[in-house]
Every structure is written in structure tokens, then in C-alpha cells.
mmCIF file with all atom_site columns, C-alpha atoms in Angstrom:
data_model
loop_
_atom_site.group_PDB
_atom_site.id
_atom_site.type_symbol
_atom_site.label_atom_id
_atom_site.label_alt_id
_atom_site.label_comp_id
_atom_site.label_asym_id
_atom_site.label_entity_id
_atom_site.label_seq_id
_atom_site.pdbx_PDB_ins_code
_atom_site.Cartn_x
_atom_site.Cartn_y
_atom_site.Cartn_z
_atom_site.occupancy
_atom_site.B_iso_or_equiv
_atom_site.pdbx_formal_charge
_atom_site.auth_seq_id
_atom_site.auth_comp_id
_atom_site.auth_asym_id
_atom_site.auth_atom_id
_atom_site.pdbx_PDB_model_num
ATOM 1  C CA . UNK W 1 1  ? 24.978  -5.142  -22.597 1.00 67.00 ? 1  UNK W CA 1
ATOM 2  C CA . UNK W 1 2  ? 21.662  -6.001  -23.870 1.00 84.00 ? 2  UNK W CA 1
ATOM 3  C CA . UNK W 1 3  ? 19.671  -5.480  -20.836 1.00 87.00 ? 3  UNK W CA 1
ATOM 4  C CA . UNK W 1 4  ? 15.840  -4.982  -21.461 1.00 89.00 ? 4  UNK W CA 1
ATOM 5  C CA . UNK W 1 5  ? 12.480  -4.654  -19.525 1.00 88.00 ? 5  UNK W CA 1
ATOM 6  C CA . UNK W 1 6  ? 9.088   -4.934  -20.706 1.00 90.00 ? 6  UNK W CA 1
ATOM 7  C CA . UNK W 1 7  ? 5.848   -4.095  -18.818 1.00 92.00 ? 7  UNK W CA 1
ATOM 8  C CA . UNK W 1 8  ? 2.334   -5.484  -19.780 1.00 94.00 ? 8  UNK W CA 1
ATOM 9  C CA . UNK W 1 9  ? -0.894  -4.466  -18.486 1.00 95.00 ? 9  UNK W CA 1
ATOM 10 C CA . UNK W 1 10 ? -2.862  -7.490  -16.942 1.00 95.00 ? 10 UNK W CA 1
ATOM 11 C CA . UNK W 1 11 ? -6.035  -5.681  -15.761 1.00 96.00 ? 11 UNK W CA 1
ATOM 12 C CA . UNK W 1 12 ? -7.628  -2.741  -14.165 1.00 95.00 ? 12 UNK W CA 1
ATOM 13 C CA . UNK W 1 13 ? -10.275 -2.428  -11.594 1.00 96.00 ? 13 UNK W CA 1
ATOM 14 C CA . UNK W 1 14 ? -11.900 0.287   -9.487  1.00 96.00 ? 14 UNK W CA 1
ATOM 15 C CA . UNK W 1 15 ? -10.240 0.847   -6.121  1.00 94.00 ? 15 UNK W CA 1
ATOM 16 C CA . UNK W 1 16 ? -11.712 2.646   -3.125  1.00 91.00 ? 16 UNK W CA 1
ATOM 17 C CA . UNK W 1 17 ? -10.892 6.144   -2.003  1.00 90.00 ? 17 UNK W CA 1
ATOM 18 C CA . UNK W 1 18 ? -10.209 9.405   -3.957  1.00 93.00 ? 18 UNK W CA 1
ATOM 19 C CA . UNK W 1 19 ? -7.257  11.123  -5.173  1.00 94.00 ? 19 UNK W CA 1
ATOM 20 C CA . UNK W 1 20 ? -5.584  13.442  -2.597  1.00 93.00 ? 20 UNK W CA 1
ATOM 21 C CA . UNK W 1 21 ? -4.729  15.899  -5.388  1.00 95.00 ? 21 UNK W CA 1
ATOM 22 C CA . UNK W 1 22 ? -7.725  16.212  -7.379  1.00 95.00 ? 22 UNK W CA 1
ATOM 23 C CA . UNK W 1 23 ? -10.524 14.134  -5.878  1.00 93.00 ? 23 UNK W CA 1
ATOM 24 C CA . UNK W 1 24 ? -10.872 11.706  -8.794  1.00 94.00 ? 24 UNK W CA 1
ATOM 25 C CA . UNK W 1 25 ? -11.398 8.030   -8.808  1.00 95.00 ? 25 UNK W CA 1
ATOM 26 C CA . UNK W 1 26 ? -8.604  5.687   -8.190  1.00 96.00 ? 26 UNK W CA 1
ATOM 27 C CA . UNK W 1 27 ? -8.030  2.558   -10.363 1.00 96.00 ? 27 UNK W CA 1
ATOM 28 C CA . UNK W 1 28 ? -5.713  -0.417  -9.288  1.00 96.00 ? 28 UNK W CA 1
ATOM 29 C CA . UNK W 1 29 ? -3.525  -1.533  -12.291 1.00 96.00 ? 29 UNK W CA 1
ATOM 30 C CA . UNK W 1 30 ? -2.075  -4.810  -12.312 1.00 97.00 ? 30 UNK W CA 1
ATOM 31 C CA . UNK W 1 31 ? 1.248   -4.952  -14.335 1.00 96.00 ? 31 UNK W CA 1
ATOM 32 C CA . UNK W 1 32 ? 3.543   -7.825  -15.280 1.00 95.00 ? 32 UNK W CA 1
ATOM 33 C CA . UNK W 1 33 ? 7.202   -6.699  -15.556 1.00 94.00 ? 33 UNK W CA 1
ATOM 34 C CA . UNK W 1 34 ? 9.780   -8.778  -17.423 1.00 93.00 ? 34 UNK W CA 1
ATOM 35 C CA . UNK W 1 35 ? 13.479  -8.329  -17.287 1.00 92.00 ? 35 UNK W CA 1
ATOM 36 C CA . UNK W 1 36 ? 15.648  -9.836  -19.960 1.00 92.00 ? 36 UNK W CA 1
ATOM 37 C CA . UNK W 1 37 ? 19.319  -10.224 -20.585 1.00 90.00 ? 37 UNK W CA 1
ATOM 38 C CA . UNK W 1 38 ? 20.245  -10.864 -24.223 1.00 88.00 ? 38 UNK W CA 1
ATOM 39 C CA . UNK W 1 39 ? 16.470  -11.809 -24.969 1.00 83.00 ? 39 UNK W CA 1
ATOM 40 C CA . UNK W 1 40 ? 16.467  -14.563 -22.220 1.00 88.00 ? 40 UNK W CA 1
ATOM 41 C CA . UNK W 1 41 ? 14.001  -13.863 -19.590 1.00 88.00 ? 41 UNK W CA 1
ATOM 42 C CA . UNK W 1 42 ? 15.513  -13.489 -16.088 1.00 90.00 ? 42 UNK W CA 1
ATOM 43 C CA . UNK W 1 43 ? 12.482  -12.660 -13.929 1.00 91.00 ? 43 UNK W CA 1
ATOM 44 C CA . UNK W 1 44 ? 8.816   -11.962 -13.880 1.00 91.00 ? 44 UNK W CA 1
ATOM 45 C CA . UNK W 1 45 ? 7.335   -9.535  -11.274 1.00 94.00 ? 45 UNK W CA 1
ATOM 46 C CA . UNK W 1 46 ? 3.606   -8.713  -11.056 1.00 95.00 ? 46 UNK W CA 1
ATOM 47 C CA . UNK W 1 47 ? 2.899   -5.514  -9.286  1.00 94.00 ? 47 UNK W CA 1
ATOM 48 C CA . UNK W 1 48 ? -0.313  -3.500  -8.391  1.00 95.00 ? 48 UNK W CA 1
ATOM 49 C CA . UNK W 1 49 ? -0.136  0.247   -8.974  1.00 95.00 ? 49 UNK W CA 1
ATOM 50 C CA . UNK W 1 50 ? -2.715  2.581   -8.079  1.00 96.00 ? 50 UNK W CA 1
ATOM 51 C CA . UNK W 1 51 ? -3.354  5.653   -10.527 1.00 96.00 ? 51 UNK W CA 1
ATOM 52 C CA . UNK W 1 52 ? -5.831  8.636   -10.569 1.00 96.00 ? 52 UNK W CA 1
ATOM 53 C CA . UNK W 1 53 ? -8.277  8.386   -13.459 1.00 94.00 ? 53 UNK W CA 1
ATOM 54 C CA . UNK W 1 54 ? -8.648  12.227  -13.546 1.00 96.00 ? 54 UNK W CA 1
ATOM 55 C CA . UNK W 1 55 ? -5.124  13.480  -13.293 1.00 96.00 ? 55 UNK W CA 1
ATOM 56 C CA . UNK W 1 56 ? -3.408  10.377  -14.254 1.00 92.00 ? 56 UNK W CA 1
ATOM 57 C CA . UNK W 1 57 ? -0.928  10.579  -11.128 1.00 94.00 ? 57 UNK W CA 1
ATOM 58 C CA . UNK W 1 58 ? 0.647   7.630   -9.812  1.00 94.00 ? 58 UNK W CA 1
ATOM 59 C CA . UNK W 1 59 ? -0.503  7.112   -6.059  1.00 94.00 ? 59 UNK W CA 1
ATOM 60 C CA . UNK W 1 60 ? 1.416   5.533   -3.232  1.00 90.00 ? 60 UNK W CA 1
ATOM 61 C CA . UNK W 1 61 ? -0.369  3.819   -0.237  1.00 81.00 ? 61 UNK W CA 1
ATOM 62 C CA . UNK W 1 62 ? 0.916   4.404   3.082   1.00 81.00 ? 62 UNK W CA 1
ATOM 63 C CA . UNK W 1 63 ? -0.235  2.006   5.657   1.00 66.00 ? 63 UNK W CA 1
#
């Protein structure tokens, strides 16, 4: 099988709040994910991920 996935960073922006682990600033990162089967694109997904700029941990929002 020739399954592949690529992630490309679309942009970064400052998010409100602080990291609960180290107190650093939080950035919102927009990522485009592309999944391919035998070099044919199957789906495109745009996600927003939150990361700490100081400790580089990925943060999850609980609402």
C-alpha cells in the first residue's frame, strides 16, 4: 500500500492565555493536512493546533 500524509503550516498567531505547565505564551497554529493514496489526494483537512512557545508542548482546549 502506498498511503501518505503531509502537513503544511498555513500560519501562526498569538492566542490568549498561558501555558498551564510553564506559564509561557500560547500560539495558534493553522495546519493543512493532506492524505494521499498512491499519490492521489483523498482529503484535505485544516486544523488549528495550540502550542506553547516556551516549552513547545501541544495544548488541548477543554470547553
